[in-house]
Coordinates of C-alpha atoms in Angstrom, one line a residue:
X30 CA 0.3 -0.3 0.1
X31 CA 1.6 3.4 -1.4
X32 CA 0.8 7.0 0.6
X33 CA 1.6 9.9 -0.9
X34 CA 3.1 12.4 2.1
X35 CA 3.5 16.3 0.6
X36 CA 5.1 15.1 -2.0
X37 CA 7.0 11.9 -0.7
X38 CA 5.6 8.8 -1.1
X39 CA 5.3 5.9 2.0
X40 CA 5.4 2.3 2.3
X41 CA 2.5 0.8 4.4
X42 CA 2.9 -2.4 4.7
X43 CA -0.7 -4.1 5.9
X44 CA 0.7 -7.0 8.1
X45 CA 2.6 -4.3 9.9
X46 CA -0.6 -2.3 10.3
X47 CA -2.5 -5.3 11.8
X48 CA 0.5 -6.0 13.7
X49 CA 0.4 -3.4 15.3
X50 CA -3.2 -3.2 15.9
X51 CA -2.8 -6.1 17.6
X52 CA 0.0 -5.2 19.9
X53 CA -2.2 -2.3 21.2
X54 CA -5.2 -4.6 21.8
X55 CA -3.0 -6.6 23.9
X56 CA -1.6 -4.1 25.8
X57 CA -4.8 -2.6 26.6
X58 CA -6.1 -5.7 27.8
X59 CA -3.1 -6.4 29.8
X60 CA -3.4 -3.7 31.6
X61 CA -7.0 -3.6 32.1
X62 CA -5.9 -7.2 33.3
X63 CA -3.4 -5.4 35.7
X64 CA -5.7 -3.3 36.9
X65 CA -8.7 -5.2 37.5
X66 CA -5.9 -7.9 39.4
X67 CA -4.6 -5.3 41.2
X68 CA -8.2 -4.1 42.1
X69 CA -8.9 -7.6 43.5
X70 CA -6.1 -8.0 45.0
X71 CA -6.5 -4.8 47.6
X72 CA -10.6 -6.3 47.9
X73 CA -8.7 -9.5 49.1
X74 CA -6.6 -7.9 51.4
X75 CA -9.4 -6.0 52.6
X76 CA -11.5 -8.9 52.9
X77 CA -9.4 -10.5 55.4
X78 CA -9.0 -7.8 57.0
X79 CA -12.6 -7.8 57.8
X80 CA -12.4 -11.1 58.9
X81 CA -9.5 -11.0 61.1
X82 CA -11.5 -8.7 62.6
X83 CA -14.5 -10.6 62.6
X84 CA -12.6 -13.8 64.3
X85 CA -11.1 -11.6 67.0
X86 CA -15.0 -10.3 67.9
X87 CA -16.1 -14.3 68.0
X88 CA -12.5 -14.9 70.7
X89 CA -14.0 -12.0 72.7
X90 CA -17.8 -13.0 72.5
X91 CA -16.4 -17.3 73.5
X92 CA -14.4 -15.4 76.6
X93 CA -17.2 -13.6 77.6
X94 CA -19.4 -16.6 77.3
X95 CA -17.3 -19.2 78.8
X96 CA -17.3 -16.2 81.9
X97 CA -20.9 -16.3 81.3
X98 CA -21.4 -20.2 81.7
X99 CA -19.3 -20.5 84.7
X100 CA -21.6 -17.6 86.8
X101 CA -25.2 -19.4 85.6
X102 CA -23.4 -22.5 86.7
X103 CA -22.9 -20.9 90.2
X104 CA -26.3 -19.8 90.3
X105 CA -27.9 -22.6 88.8
X106 CA -26.3 -24.4 92.7
X107 CA -27.2 -21.4 94.4
X108 CA -30.5 -21.9 93.0
X109 CA -30.4 -25.3 93.6
X110 CA -29.9 -24.8 97.5
X111 CA -32.8 -22.3 97.3
X112 CA -35.0 -24.4 95.5
X113 CA -34.7 -27.6 98.7
X114 CA -35.6 -24.9 101.3
X115 CA -38.5 -23.6 98.7
X116 CA -39.8 -27.2 99.0
X117 CA -39.2 -27.5 102.5
X118 CA -41.3 -24.0 102.7
X119 CA -43.8 -25.5 100.3
X120 CA -45.0 -27.9 102.8
X121 CA -45.6 -26.2 105.4
X122 CA -47.9 -23.3 103.5
X123 CA -49.6 -25.9 101.3
X124 CA -52.8 -25.7 102.5
X125 CA -53.0 -21.8 103.0
X126 CA -51.6 -21.4 99.4
X127 CA -54.8 -23.7 98.3
X128 CA -57.3 -21.8 100.2
X129 CA -56.0 -18.2 99.1
X130 CA -55.2 -19.6 95.8
X131 CA -59.2 -20.1 95.8
X132 CA -60.3 -16.4 97.1
X133 CA -58.1 -15.2 94.3
X134 CA -59.5 -17.5 91.7
X135 CA -62.6 -16.4 93.3
X136 CA -62.1 -12.6 92.9
X137 CA -60.6 -13.0 89.4
X138 CA -64.4 -14.5 88.5
X139 CA -66.1 -12.0 89.7
X140 CA -63.7 -9.4 88.9
X141 CA -63.6 -10.4 85.1
X142 CA -67.6 -10.8 84.7
X143 CA -67.9 -6.7 86.4
X144 CA -65.2 -6.2 83.8
X145 CA -67.6 -7.7 80.8
X146 CA -70.4 -6.1 82.3
X147 CA -68.3 -2.6 82.1
X148 CA -67.3 -3.4 78.4
X149 CA -70.2 -4.4 77.6
X150 CA -71.9 -1.2 78.6
X151 CA -69.0 0.7 77.7
X152 CA -70.1 -0.6 73.8
X153 CA -73.6 -0.2 74.3
X154 CA -72.9 3.3 75.1
X155 CA -70.3 4.5 72.3
X156 CA -73.1 2.4 69.9
X157 CA -76.1 4.4 71.0
X158 CA -73.4 7.4 70.7
X159 CA -72.4 6.8 67.6
X160 CA -76.4 5.8 66.3
X161 CA -77.4 9.5 68.1
X162 CA -74.2 11.6 66.2
X163 CA -75.9 9.7 62.8
X164 CA -79.1 11.1 64.0
X165 CA -78.2 14.3 64.1
X166 CA -76.4 14.3 61.3
X167 CA -79.0 13.2 59.2
X168 CA -80.9 15.8 61.2
X169 CA -78.5 18.0 60.5
X170 CA -78.1 17.2 56.3
X171 CA -82.1 17.1 56.0
X172 CA -81.8 21.5 57.4
X173 CA -79.2 22.2 55.5
X174 CA -80.7 21.0 52.2
X175 CA -84.2 22.6 53.2
X176 CA -82.5 26.0 54.6
X177 CA -80.0 26.0 50.4
X178 CA -83.6 25.4 48.9
X179 CA -85.4 28.0 51.2
X180 CA -82.4 30.1 50.3
X181 CA -82.6 29.3 46.3
X182 CA -86.9 29.6 46.4
X183 CA -85.8 33.0 48.1
X184 CA -83.8 33.6 45.7
X185 CA -86.2 33.3 42.8
X186 CA -88.7 34.9 44.6
X187 CA -86.2 38.5 44.7
X188 CA -85.4 37.7 41.2
X189 CA -89.4 37.5 40.4
X190 CA -90.1 40.7 42.5
X191 CA -87.3 42.7 40.0
X192 CA -88.7 41.8 37.1
X193 CA -92.4 42.6 38.0
X194 CA -91.0 45.9 39.1
X195 CA -89.2 46.7 36.0
X196 CA -92.7 45.3 34.4
X197 CA -94.7 47.4 36.7
X198 CA -92.7 50.5 35.4
X199 CA -92.9 49.6 32.1
X200 CA -97.0 48.7 32.0
X201 CA -97.3 52.6 34.3
X202 CA -95.6 54.3 31.3
X203 CA -97.6 52.0 28.7
X204 CA -100.5 53.3 30.9
X205 CA -99.9 56.9 30.8
X206 CA -99.7 56.4 26.9
X207 CA -102.7 54.5 26.6
X208 CA -104.6 57.4 29.0
X209 CA -103.0 59.8 26.2
X210 CA -104.0 57.4 23.4
X211 CA -107.5 57.6 24.5
X212 CA -107.1 60.9 24.4
X213 CA -107.0 61.2 20.8
X214 CA -108.7 58.5 20.3
X215 CA -111.6 59.8 21.5
X216 CA -111.1 63.6 19.7
X217 CA -110.6 61.7 16.6
X218 CA -113.8 60.2 17.5
X219 CA -115.8 62.5 17.3
X220 CA -114.1 64.4 14.5
X221 CA -114.3 60.7 12.2
X222 CA -118.0 61.2 13.5
X223 CA -118.9 64.8 12.4
X224 CA -117.0 64.1 9.3
X225 CA -118.7 61.2 8.3
X226 CA -122.1 62.6 8.8
X227 CA -120.9 65.8 6.8
X228 CA -119.8 63.7 3.9
X229 CA -123.4 61.4 3.9
X230 CA -125.3 65.4 4.1
X231 CA -123.4 67.0 1.5
X232 CA -125.9 68.0 -0.9
X233 CA -128.5 69.5 2.3
X234 CA -126.1 70.8 4.6
X235 CA -126.7 74.3 6.3
X236 CA -125.0 76.4 8.1
X237 CA -123.3 74.4 11.7
X238 CA -123.4 76.4 15.7
X239 CA -119.7 77.8 17.1
X240 CA -119.8 75.1 18.7
X241 CA -118.6 72.1 16.1
X242 CA -115.2 71.8 15.0
X243 CA -115.2 71.7 11.4
X244 CA -111.8 69.8 11.3
X245 CA -112.1 66.5 10.7
X246 CA -110.4 62.6 9.1
X247 CA -110.9 59.9 7.1
X248 CA -112.8 56.7 7.3
X249 CA -109.3 54.9 7.1
X250 CA -108.3 57.0 10.2
X251 CA -110.9 55.3 12.3
X252 CA -110.2 51.8 11.6
X253 CA -106.4 52.7 13.0
X254 CA -108.2 54.0 15.8
X255 CA -110.3 50.9 16.6
X256 CA -107.8 49.1 16.2
X257 CA -106.0 51.2 19.2
X258 CA -109.1 50.3 21.0
X259 CA -108.5 47.3 20.7
X260 CA -104.6 47.1 21.4
X261 CA -105.5 48.8 24.7
X262 CA -108.6 46.1 25.3
X263 CA -105.7 43.4 25.1
X264 CA -103.3 45.8 27.4
X265 CA -106.2 45.6 30.2
X266 CA -106.2 41.8 29.7
X267 CA -102.5 41.0 30.3
X268 CA -102.8 43.8 33.1
X269 CA -105.6 41.5 34.5
X270 CA -103.5 38.2 34.0
X271 CA -100.3 40.6 35.9
X272 CA -103.0 40.7 38.8
X273 CA -103.5 37.0 38.6
X274 CA -99.8 36.3 38.9
X275 CA -99.4 38.7 41.5
X276 CA -101.8 36.6 43.3
X277 CA -99.8 33.6 42.6
X278 CA -97.0 34.8 43.9
X279 CA -98.9 35.6 46.9
X280 CA -99.5 32.3 47.5
X281 CA -95.8 31.0 46.8
X282 CA -95.4 33.7 49.9
X283 CA -97.7 31.5 52.4
X284 CA -96.1 28.4 50.9
X285 CA -92.6 29.7 52.1
X286 CA -94.3 30.7 55.5
X287 CA -95.3 26.8 55.6
X288 CA -91.9 26.3 55.6
X289 CA -90.5 28.6 57.6
X290 CA -92.8 26.8 60.1
X291 CA -91.1 23.4 59.0
X292 CA -88.2 24.7 59.5
X293 CA -88.5 25.7 63.4
X294 CA -89.9 22.5 63.6
X295 CA -86.8 21.1 62.5
X296 CA -84.8 23.5 65.2
X297 CA -87.1 22.5 67.8
X298 CA -86.4 19.0 67.7
X299 CA -82.4 19.7 67.2
X300 CA -82.8 21.2 70.5
X301 CA -84.8 18.5 72.0
X302 CA -81.8 15.9 70.7
X303 CA -78.8 18.2 71.9
X304 CA -80.9 18.2 75.1
X305 CA -80.8 14.5 75.5
X306 CA -77.4 13.9 74.3
X307 CA -76.3 15.9 77.4
X308 CA -79.0 14.2 79.3
X309 CA -77.0 10.8 78.5
X310 CA -73.7 12.5 78.6
X311 CA -74.5 13.6 82.4
X312 CA -75.9 10.1 83.5
X313 CA -72.6 8.8 82.3
X314 CA -70.0 8.0 85.1
X315 CA -67.3 10.2 84.8
X316 CA -64.0 7.4 84.8
X317 CA -63.7 3.7 84.8
X318 CA -63.1 1.6 87.4
X319 CA -61.0 -0.4 85.1
X320 CA -58.8 2.3 83.3
X321 CA -57.4 4.7 85.5
X322 CA -57.2 8.1 83.5
X323 CA -59.8 7.2 80.8
X324 CA -62.9 9.8 81.3
X325 CA -65.6 8.9 79.2
X326 CA -66.3 12.8 78.6
X327 CA -63.2 12.1 76.1
X328 CA -66.1 10.6 73.7
X329 CA -67.5 13.4 71.9
X330 CA -67.2 16.7 73.2
X331 CA -66.0 18.1 70.0
X332 CA -69.0 16.4 68.4
X333 CA -71.4 18.0 70.6
X334 CA -69.2 22.1 70.3
X335 CA -69.6 21.1 66.7
X336 CA -73.6 20.4 67.0
X337 CA -74.3 23.8 69.2
X338 CA -72.2 25.9 66.8
X339 CA -74.0 24.3 64.0
X340 CA -77.4 25.1 66.1
X341 CA -76.2 28.7 66.4
X342 CA -75.6 29.2 62.6
X343 CA -78.9 27.5 61.7
X344 CA -80.4 30.0 64.1
X345 CA -78.5 32.6 62.5
X346 CA -79.2 31.7 59.1
X347 CA -83.3 31.4 60.1
X348 CA -83.3 34.6 61.5
X349 CA -81.8 36.1 58.1
X350 CA -84.4 34.0 56.8
X351 CA -87.3 35.7 58.6
X352 CA -86.0 39.1 57.7
X353 CA -86.4 38.5 54.3
X354 CA -89.7 36.9 54.2
X355 CA -90.9 40.4 56.1
X356 CA -89.3 42.0 53.4
X357 CA -90.7 39.8 51.0
X358 CA -94.2 40.7 52.2
X359 CA -93.8 44.2 52.8
X360 CA -92.8 44.5 48.9
X361 CA -95.3 42.1 48.0
X362 CA -98.4 44.6 50.0
X363 CA -96.7 47.7 48.4
X364 CA -97.2 45.8 44.6
X365 CA -100.4 45.0 45.3
X366 CA -101.5 48.6 46.7
X367 CA -99.9 49.4 42.9
X368 CA -102.4 46.6 41.5
X369 CA -105.1 48.1 43.4
X370 CA -104.4 51.9 42.1
X371 CA -103.9 50.5 38.5
X372 CA -107.2 48.3 38.8
X373 CA -108.4 52.0 40.0
X374 CA -107.2 54.0 37.3
X375 CA -108.1 51.3 34.4
X376 CA -111.9 51.4 35.8
X377 CA -111.8 55.3 35.7
X378 CA -110.8 54.8 32.1
X379 CA -113.7 52.6 31.5
X380 CA -116.1 55.6 32.6
X381 CA -114.6 57.9 30.6
X382 CA -114.8 55.7 27.9
X383 CA -118.3 55.0 28.5
X384 CA -118.8 58.9 28.7
X385 CA -117.5 59.5 25.7
X386 CA -119.1 56.9 23.9
X387 CA -122.7 58.7 25.3
X388 CA -121.4 62.0 24.5
X389 CA -121.1 60.6 20.9
X390 CA -124.2 59.0 20.6
X391 CA -125.7 62.6 22.0
X392 CA -124.0 64.5 19.5
X393 CA -124.7 61.4 16.5
X394 CA -127.9 62.5 17.2
X395 CA -128.1 65.4 17.1
X396 CA -126.2 66.4 13.8
X397 CA -129.1 63.6 12.1
X398 CA -131.9 66.0 13.2
X399 CA -129.5 69.1 12.0
X400 CA -130.3 70.3 8.6
X401 CA -126.7 71.0 7.8
X402 CA -125.5 73.5 4.5
X403 CA -123.0 72.6 1.9
X404 CA -119.7 73.6 2.3
X405 CA -117.6 75.9 -0.4
X406 CA -114.9 73.7 -2.7
X407 CA -111.5 75.5 -0.7
X408 CA -113.0 74.2 2.8
X409 CA -113.2 71.0 1.7
X410 CA -109.6 70.9 -0.1
X411 CA -108.1 72.4 3.3
X412 CA -110.1 69.5 5.0
X413 CA -108.7 66.9 2.8
X414 CA -104.7 68.7 3.2
X415 CA -105.7 68.5 7.1
X416 CA -106.8 64.6 6.6
X417 CA -103.2 64.2 4.7
X418 CA -101.2 65.9 6.7
X419 CA -103.0 63.4 9.6
X420 CA -102.5 60.2 8.2
X421 CA -98.3 61.1 7.5
X422 CA -98.8 62.2 11.2
X423 CA -100.0 58.9 11.8
X424 CA -97.8 56.5 10.3
X425 CA -95.1 58.2 11.3
X426 CA -96.3 57.4 14.9
X427 CA -96.5 54.6 13.9
X428 CA -92.9 53.8 12.8
X429 CA -91.8 55.5 15.9
X430 CA -93.9 53.0 18.0
X431 CA -92.6 50.3 15.9
X432 CA -89.0 50.7 16.8
X433 CA -89.6 51.5 20.1
X434 CA -91.2 48.2 20.4
X435 CA -88.3 46.7 19.1
X436 CA -85.9 48.9 20.8
X437 CA -87.8 47.6 24.3
X438 CA -87.7 43.9 23.2
X439 CA -84.0 44.1 22.4
X440 CA -83.2 45.5 26.1
X441 CA -85.4 42.5 27.4
X442 CA -83.2 40.0 25.6
X443 CA -80.5 41.9 26.9
X444 CA -81.4 42.6 30.5
X445 CA -82.5 38.2 30.4
X446 CA -79.1 37.3 29.5
X447 CA -77.6 39.4 31.9
X448 CA -79.6 38.0 34.2
X449 CA -78.9 34.5 33.1
X450 CA -75.1 34.9 33.5
X451 CA -75.2 36.0 37.0
X452 CA -74.9 39.8 36.5
X453 CA -76.0 42.1 39.7
X454 CA -76.7 45.6 40.0
X455 CA -74.6 46.6 43.0
X456 CA -77.1 49.8 44.2
X457 CA -79.4 47.3 45.0
X458 CA -77.4 43.7 45.6
X459 CA -74.6 43.3 47.9
X460 CA -72.5 40.2 47.2
X461 CA -71.0 38.7 49.9
X462 CA -67.4 36.7 49.7
X463 CA -66.7 34.1 52.5
X464 CA -62.6 34.0 53.6
X465 CA -63.0 30.0 55.2
X466 CA -65.5 27.3 53.6
X467 CA -67.6 26.0 56.5
X468 CA -67.6 22.5 54.8
X469 CA -63.8 21.9 54.6
X470 CA -63.7 22.9 58.1
X471 CA -66.5 20.3 59.1
X472 CA -64.7 17.8 56.8
X473 CA -61.4 18.5 58.4
X474 CA -62.6 18.8 61.9
X475 CA -64.6 15.0 61.0
X476 CA -61.7 14.3 60.0
X477 CA -60.1 14.4 62.8
X478 CA -62.9 13.0 65.5
X479 CA -62.7 9.9 63.4
X480 CA -58.7 9.5 64.0
X481 CA -58.5 9.8 67.2
X482 CA -61.4 7.3 67.8
X483 CA -59.2 5.2 66.0
X484 CA -57.5 5.5 67.9
X485 CA -58.5 5.2 71.1
X486 CA -60.3 2.2 69.6
X487 CA -57.1 0.4 69.0
X488 CA -55.8 1.3 72.6
X489 CA -59.0 -0.2 73.9
X490 CA -58.8 -3.3 72.2
X491 CA -55.3 -3.8 72.9
X492 CA -55.6 -3.0 76.9
X493 CA -58.7 -5.4 76.2
X494 CA -56.6 -8.3 75.1
X495 CA -54.1 -8.1 77.6
X496 CA -56.9 -8.7 80.5
X497 CA -58.2 -11.5 78.3
X498 CA -54.2 -13.0 78.2
X499 CA -54.4 -11.9 82.1
X500 CA -57.4 -13.9 82.8
X501 CA -56.3 -17.6 80.8
X502 CA -52.9 -17.0 82.8
X503 CA -54.9 -16.6 86.0
X504 CA -56.8 -20.0 85.3
X505 CA -53.8 -21.9 84.4
X506 CA -52.2 -20.8 87.5
X507 CA -55.4 -22.3 88.7
X508 CA -55.0 -25.6 87.3
X509 CA -51.8 -25.8 88.1
X510 CA -52.1 -25.1 91.5
X511 CA -48.9 -22.9 91.2
X512 CA -47.6 -20.8 94.5
X513 CA -49.2 -17.7 96.0
X514 CA -46.4 -15.3 95.0
X515 CA -46.6 -15.9 91.9
X516 CA -50.3 -15.1 91.9
X517 CA -49.8 -12.3 93.9
X518 CA -47.5 -10.9 91.3
X519 CA -49.7 -11.9 87.9
X520 CA -53.1 -10.3 89.5
X521 CA -50.6 -6.7 90.9
X522 CA -49.4 -6.5 87.8
X523 CA -52.0 -6.2 85.0
X524 CA -51.2 -2.5 84.7
X525 CA -48.0 -2.6 84.3
X526 CA -48.5 -5.5 81.8
X527 CA -50.8 -3.7 79.8
X528 CA -48.8 -0.4 79.7
X529 CA -45.7 -3.0 78.8
X530 CA -47.5 -3.8 76.0
X531 CA -48.6 -0.5 74.4
X532 CA -45.1 0.0 74.4
X533 CA -44.4 -2.9 72.8
X534 CA -47.2 -2.3 69.6
X535 CA -47.0 1.3 69.1
X536 CA -49.8 3.4 67.2
X537 CA -50.2 1.9 63.5
X538 CA -50.8 5.2 62.2
X539 CA -47.6 6.4 63.7
X540 CA -45.6 3.2 62.1
X541 CA -47.4 4.4 59.1
X542 CA -46.0 8.2 58.8
X543 CA -42.7 6.7 59.9
X544 CA -42.3 4.2 56.7
X545 CA -43.8 6.7 54.6
X546 CA -40.9 8.9 55.7
X547 CA -38.4 6.1 55.3
X548 CA -40.0 5.3 51.7
X549 CA -39.4 9.2 50.6
X550 CA -36.3 8.7 52.0
X551 CA -35.1 6.0 50.0
X552 CA -37.0 7.6 46.9
X553 CA -34.6 10.2 47.5
X554 CA -31.7 8.3 47.8
X555 CA -32.5 6.5 44.5
X556 CA -33.4 9.9 42.8
X557 CA -29.4 11.5 44.0
X558 CA -28.2 8.2 42.8
X559 CA -29.2 8.1 39.5
X560 CA -29.2 11.8 39.1
X561 CA -25.0 10.8 40.1
X562 CA -24.9 7.9 37.6
X563 CA -26.2 10.3 34.7
X564 CA -23.2 12.7 35.1
X565 CA -20.8 10.0 35.3
X566 CA -22.0 8.2 32.6
X567 CA -22.2 11.7 30.5
X568 CA -18.2 11.8 31.8
X569 CA -17.4 8.3 30.5
X570 CA -18.8 9.3 27.3
X571 CA -17.3 12.6 27.0
X572 CA -13.6 10.8 28.0
X573 CA -14.4 8.1 25.6
X574 CA -15.0 10.3 22.8
X575 CA -12.2 13.0 23.3
X576 CA -9.5 9.8 23.7
X577 CA -10.7 7.1 21.3
X578 CA -12.4 9.8 18.6
X579 CA -16.1 8.1 18.5
X580 CA -19.1 9.1 20.0
X581 CA -21.1 6.3 20.9
X582 CA -25.1 6.5 21.6
X583 CA -26.8 3.6 22.3
X584 CA -29.9 3.2 20.0
X585 CA -32.1 0.9 21.9
X586 CA -30.6 -2.0 24.0
X587 CA -29.7 -4.3 21.3
X588 CA -28.5 -1.6 18.2
X589 CA -25.5 0.9 19.0
X590 CA -24.2 4.4 16.9
X591 CA -21.2 4.8 16.5
X592 CA -19.7 8.2 15.4
X593 CA -16.1 9.1 14.1
X594 CA -15.5 12.8 15.5
X595 CA -12.7 12.3 12.2
X596 CA -15.4 12.0 9.4
X597 CA -16.5 15.2 8.1
X598 CA -19.6 13.3 6.2
X599 CA -22.6 13.8 8.2
X600 CA -23.8 10.6 7.0
X601 CA -20.9 8.5 8.3
X602 CA -22.1 6.8 11.3
X603 CA -21.9 3.2 12.1
X604 CA -25.1 1.1 12.9
X605 CA -24.2 -2.0 14.8
X606 CA -26.8 -4.8 16.2
X607 CA -25.8 -7.3 19.0
X608 CA -26.9 -11.0 18.2
X609 CA -26.3 -13.9 19.6
X610 CA -23.5 -12.0 22.3
X611 CA -21.5 -10.2 19.2
X612 CA -21.9 -7.0 17.5
X613 CA -23.0 -7.2 13.1
X614 CA -22.3 -4.0 11.5
X615 CA -25.3 -3.0 9.7
X616 CA -24.3 -2.5 5.9
X617 CA -25.2 1.2 5.2
X618 CA -23.7 3.5 1.6
X619 CA -20.7 4.5 4.1
X620 CA -20.0 1.1 4.5
X621 CA -20.8 0.2 1.4
X622 CA -17.7 3.0 0.3
X623 CA -15.4 1.7 2.9
X624 CA -12.2 0.0 1.4
X625 CA -11.4 -3.6 1.4
X626 CA -8.6 -3.5 3.5
X627 CA -10.8 -1.8 6.5
X628 CA -13.5 -4.1 5.7
X629 CA -11.9 -7.5 6.1
X630 CA -11.2 -6.6 9.2
X631 CA -14.6 -7.1 11.0
X632 CA -14.4 -10.3 11.2
X633 CA -11.2 -10.6 12.8
X634 CA -11.3 -7.9 15.6
X635 CA -13.5 -4.6 16.0
X636 CA -11.1 -3.5 17.7
X637 CA -8.4 -3.2 14.7
X638 CA -11.2 -2.6 12.8
X639 CA -11.7 0.7 14.4
X640 CA -7.8 1.1 14.4
X641 CA -7.5 0.9 10.6
X642 CA -10.7 3.1 10.2
X643 CA -8.8 6.1 12.1
X644 CA -5.4 4.7 9.9
X645 CA -7.7 5.5 6.7
X646 CA -9.9 9.0 8.0
X647 CA -6.2 10.2 9.1
X648 CA -4.4 9.2 5.4
X649 CA -8.1 11.3 3.9
X650 CA -7.9 13.9 6.0
X651 CA -3.7 14.0 4.6
X652 CA -4.7 13.5 1.1
X653 CA -7.2 16.6 1.3
X654 CA -4.4 18.8 3.5

């Protein structure tokens, strides 16, 4: 193989390159083996030292055990002597011991019966208290639901009253317009009657009295006035419907009063239940004769105080509801008085219409009996012009009325949409924002109470178990007829045994908390180890890239990507796949472009392949330079 370097030719033997690469590989393997051997030697020395230390410790423990064995032998001799003396004493006090054991067993049996009865009483009392608490909670939930329903209904009533007030204002304005329109209708109707009579008696007209007005209007205008009269009648019907609606709201307010009365009854029931609970609490004994320090007042004081606070809150809410009901009653009375005023105005308008109809009939009869003279043509032309002007004016007013109706409809739709979105008038409505959620506080109190009761139940169960074990042991002692001293110590140390058992078996909740804390510490330690491993692996990859000139990345568990730092081609990467414990190079365009002497080393040695590839890339860089 010939290579040209800056004007000179260098002959490179491939066998020498292969041998050099193999020597480099062997030297690297030798260095790694020496390093591994040195590390194993140091580990072996450390293990030997540790085993020597353990051997010394075992010898020391053996010497201590020998000394303990000698001491135990001496004690055994002393115990044999004491046993002989005790046997002599036992023969003397055997009869008295049997009598005293019988008395102790009887006392234990009576104590056991009393303990069982007290435990049953405590369980029954706890069951009754739990049932009462459940009943109170059920009553409280029903009251809360009822109060929320009443509040919703009150809110609906308030919104209904607001709508009725706005509707009342609109209807009042419409009634004012109706009064004005009726006045104009009466005038136009009179003029229409006059004009029709004049047109019918054109040929026989005479001079009219001065009291009659000569201005008139056409028949079409009269039809329009009749339509306006029909519209006024429809408005009167709508007013009557609104009055019926007011009566319905009055009945609903009566229903609301009935609901308030029911709420008062629920409050009385809650007070009765609270008094019964306090009486039961007073009837219970203050301390338990079995377990000193256990007070019966520790069962539900927080629950009782909580129920008292809830009753006070319900009383306050009831006062607010009664105030709202009074306000609604006053508003309903005011609106009923306004409706009565409207009905009176309507009656007055009907009377005015009837009187105007009577006047029209009288004037019609007077016109029919009066001879009318012919009017000149100039007056007819002027009257026609007046009719045309009035028609234009009426059309303009109708258009204005139509546009105002459309605007009113649009505004009412906007108001309804704003009400649906939750908008309110700050002048009439005040929004209260609670800083603390009462439901969350109640839930937290219940959770604390449940945890306290669970701990107390666990301690009581442990005490009961210890007492049962003591009773079983006493019965066994009775059957075996042991010594009096042992029996007396067993009977007198019941409380000490209970306390020792409680120390040996702590609260499961505290154990669970400690286990969770240990788990959290282990997780933090594992995360720290993973971070250290990531840093070490990244540092190792960086070192390999700087020393050997290759960047290695794991695409998957079986695929490896190798990129040379000397190759300028971005696509010049080598892809290896692990099959049967060996790495096999995948065929790519870059691999096919490699020379044969480089590719021939793949089956022989991968380190030799990479060394030859590095030399090839260096030669390529030298030739390009």
